[in-house]
Amino acid sequence: MGERTRRRFEVSGLVQGVGFRPFVYVTASELGLSGHVANTPAGVVVEVEGDPRSVQDFGRRLSADAPPLAQVTEVRESWCEPVGGTGFAIADSDSDRGQGRTLASPDVATCADCLAELIDPDNRRHRHPFITCTNCGPRFTIITALPYDRASTTMAGFPLCDACRREYDDPADRRFHAQPIACHDCGPTMELVGAGEAVTGDAAVQQARELIADGRVVAVKGLGGYHLACDARNEQAVAELRRRKRRGDKPFAVMVRDLGTAAELVRMTDDERRLLTGTRKPIVLLPRIDALAASVAPGSPDLGLMMPYTPLHVLLLEAPGPDALVMTSGNRSGEPIVTDDDEAVLRLRGLADAWLRHDRPIRVPCDDSVARVVGGEELALRRSRGHAPLPLALPFDVEPVLAVGADLKNTCALAAGRYAWVSQHIGDLDDVATQAALTASEQHLEELTGVRPELLVVDAHPGYRSVAWAREQAAGRRVRTVQHHHAHIASVMGEHGLGVDAEVLGVAFDGTGYGTDGAVWGGEVLMAGYKSFRRVAHLGYVPLAGGDVSIRRPYRMAMAHLWSAGIAWAEDTAAVSACPDIERRVLRHQLETGLGCVPTSSMGRLFDAVASILGVRHVVDYEAEAAIELEALARPVPDPAAYTFGLELSAAGLVRADPGPVLVGILDDVRRGTPAAVVAARFHATVAELVRDLAELERGHSGVGTVALAGGVFQNTLLLTTTIRLLEERDFTVLRPRLLPPHDGGIALGQILVGSLS
Ligand code: ZN
Ligand code: ZN
Ligand code: FE
């Protein structure tokens, strides 16, 4: 026997549930090394022994050749005394050792190997709706605790049959130590209920498909909750689902059978095709060329498409039968997605005609992610399935901390050391069910990360439900507040890895956020670092009369803007004629007396106002609806000339951007008969030029040449791309949201970073 050495490797990162131990086993075996590997709460620990060159080689391959879904963040290496022995073992999980944390994997769409088996009549998993392997399948939504083993998933109740056990135990098999594997003999069972006698197994899927082809709505239990599914080409079915869900005009997402179907419906670049078909399979917003049923996405220039991401979806979309399904979250408007089977029958009664379900429990709700490609790069619009609970790296160390986000499109985030874990999309906190979902998601995240927060960070809005929630949960722990737009900017700085002392010019354009002066902010330019910010410019204040009413009725915002600009309410202005006489009198009284009015600098509301003035939309069903239609109108217009904001400088050095001159220009155009599309395009150019001009002005004072764009208004791709282009033409470095959404679903990270330093 030659010289032997033994080394211990402690590997941390995303290394459980991704085939890491099998990879270690195979690598060690190839190199003729003995030893063992085990999962610990801190990650994976390996000891290898043998020829020193091979041991060294093993150390190199451990990080260099890790399996595709693994993310190795650190490998700590130490010497051990050789103990001899032959063979390499995968030890049982050791939940007692280790103080660090391991990272759970997100859910992964079914891989190509599993898909091939699914449709292979000779394979023993032919048509098995739960086919999965080391490289794909459910993770986040089935893990109940770490370390990740079958016993700590919702598959615990499905003991492996002999055939599955052999694959599970065979290091050469693709299913070696894959926790959620199953087959027809030992796996969960499908069941269709609600439409006559209950049927199970393949017949349940067949019948669900027939019901859908027949124009019915079927509740389908997926990875992270129930969807409501119907034939996307059947107008009657889609309109009925829209009516039942009280959905207004908010677009539905569509799942298509294959890329061929997608290509008939939308235009796609290579980047977009990659995003659509990759391992995460989010909903991708794409410019539509075919309408499908008119009620799928009325008024929207885009279609939200996704590919089947579970074996069940593949079976559901088989020919003959619809090749495109509306797949919308199984919930009533505003409630969180339903995951529990009994609750699904109860809460989706009246929405679904039948329920296609199975007996694998869902540990936490997780909606589909939504994204689009902007300038060749992904822009997250909802970061959920496929992302959660992947950690984000932080630019500096933080103590264990919880940030609770904002009230709309809520997400929360935990962080400790150099990592933050942003939760899946939770929803709007205006109902108790969503608040309960926040509690459950936060607890699950604590279980998966081991982070026990000692500090809670909340928005500065005294009326936010998330703030009340945090104060209730605090139990003596410290609670810190962070201004809303400061958090928006810090999130963008954070995801771009800017250091602790960095300073940017932050442009935060959104709908609402509580300002330090008590006004509703939303058109803000902040000179910002993580530790502090200074407001350097803002959109001029107009009265927000009656709060939410003016958010739902853009014509009121238009009239408030006209009133503030000293422009008379003329009957030939679309926004004015949209306002009933009585409401007009009340509104005038409110504006003149200030009764029920809060000043707002919201850029989102200015977009609403312009949409109404152009007659595009006077009443909205959901936030940003008017702005989305305004953008759709403006998109095809090339090279529009801009109007100009009036810029006024206060004694304190604060710039106020007065929208009055812009409104005058718009009304002139409208009276001259300029097409609404051209006016809409000119308005977009105007806002982009405002950002550029304010950035130039501030660079002149401060020398800061980095601009961070944030806030829900930048979901508008036309505005985002134009603004970036104008800034880059003047040599600014532009940072924009990518991993996290620009809207309030992205602010928890910023709250973590700001709250940890203040
Ligand atoms: Zn697979
Ligand atoms: Zn089996
Ligand atoms: Fe916001």
mmCIF file with all atom_site columns, C-alpha atoms and ligand atoms in Angstrom, residues 111 114 132-133 135-136 174, ligand 1:
data_model
loop_
_atom_site.group_PDB
_atom_site.id
_atom_site.type_symbol
_atom_site.label_atom_id
_atom_site.label_alt_id
_atom_site.label_comp_id
_atom_site.label_asym_id
_atom_site.label_entity_id
_atom_site.label_seq_id
_atom_site.pdbx_PDB_ins_code
_atom_site.Cartn_x
_atom_site.Cartn_y
_atom_site.Cartn_z
_atom_site.occupancy
_atom_site.B_iso_or_equiv
_atom_site.pdbx_formal_charge
_atom_site.auth_seq_id
_atom_site.auth_comp_id
_atom_site.auth_asym_id
_atom_site.auth_atom_id
_atom_site.pdbx_PDB_model_num
ATOM   1 C  CA . CYS A 1 111 ? -36.365 17.010 -17.525 1.00 0.00 ? 111 CYS A CA 1
ATOM   2 C  CA . CYS A 1 114 ? -38.163 11.879 -17.715 1.00 0.00 ? 114 CYS A CA 1
ATOM   3 C  CA . THR A 1 132 ? -39.131 12.590 -11.630 1.00 0.00 ? 132 THR A CA 1
ATOM   4 C  CA . CYS A 1 133 ? -35.401 12.068 -11.090 1.00 0.00 ? 133 CYS A CA 1
ATOM   5 C  CA . ASN A 1 135 ? -32.415 16.389 -12.157 1.00 0.00 ? 135 ASN A CA 1
ATOM   6 C  CA . CYS A 1 136 ? -36.038 17.432 -11.972 1.00 0.00 ? 136 CYS A CA 1
ATOM   7 C  CA . ARG A 1 174 ? -30.388 8.603  -12.660 1.00 0.00 ? 174 ARG A CA 1
HETATM 8 ZN ZN . ZN  B 2 .   ? -36.024 13.994 -14.601 1.00 0.00 ? 1   ZN  B ZN 1
#
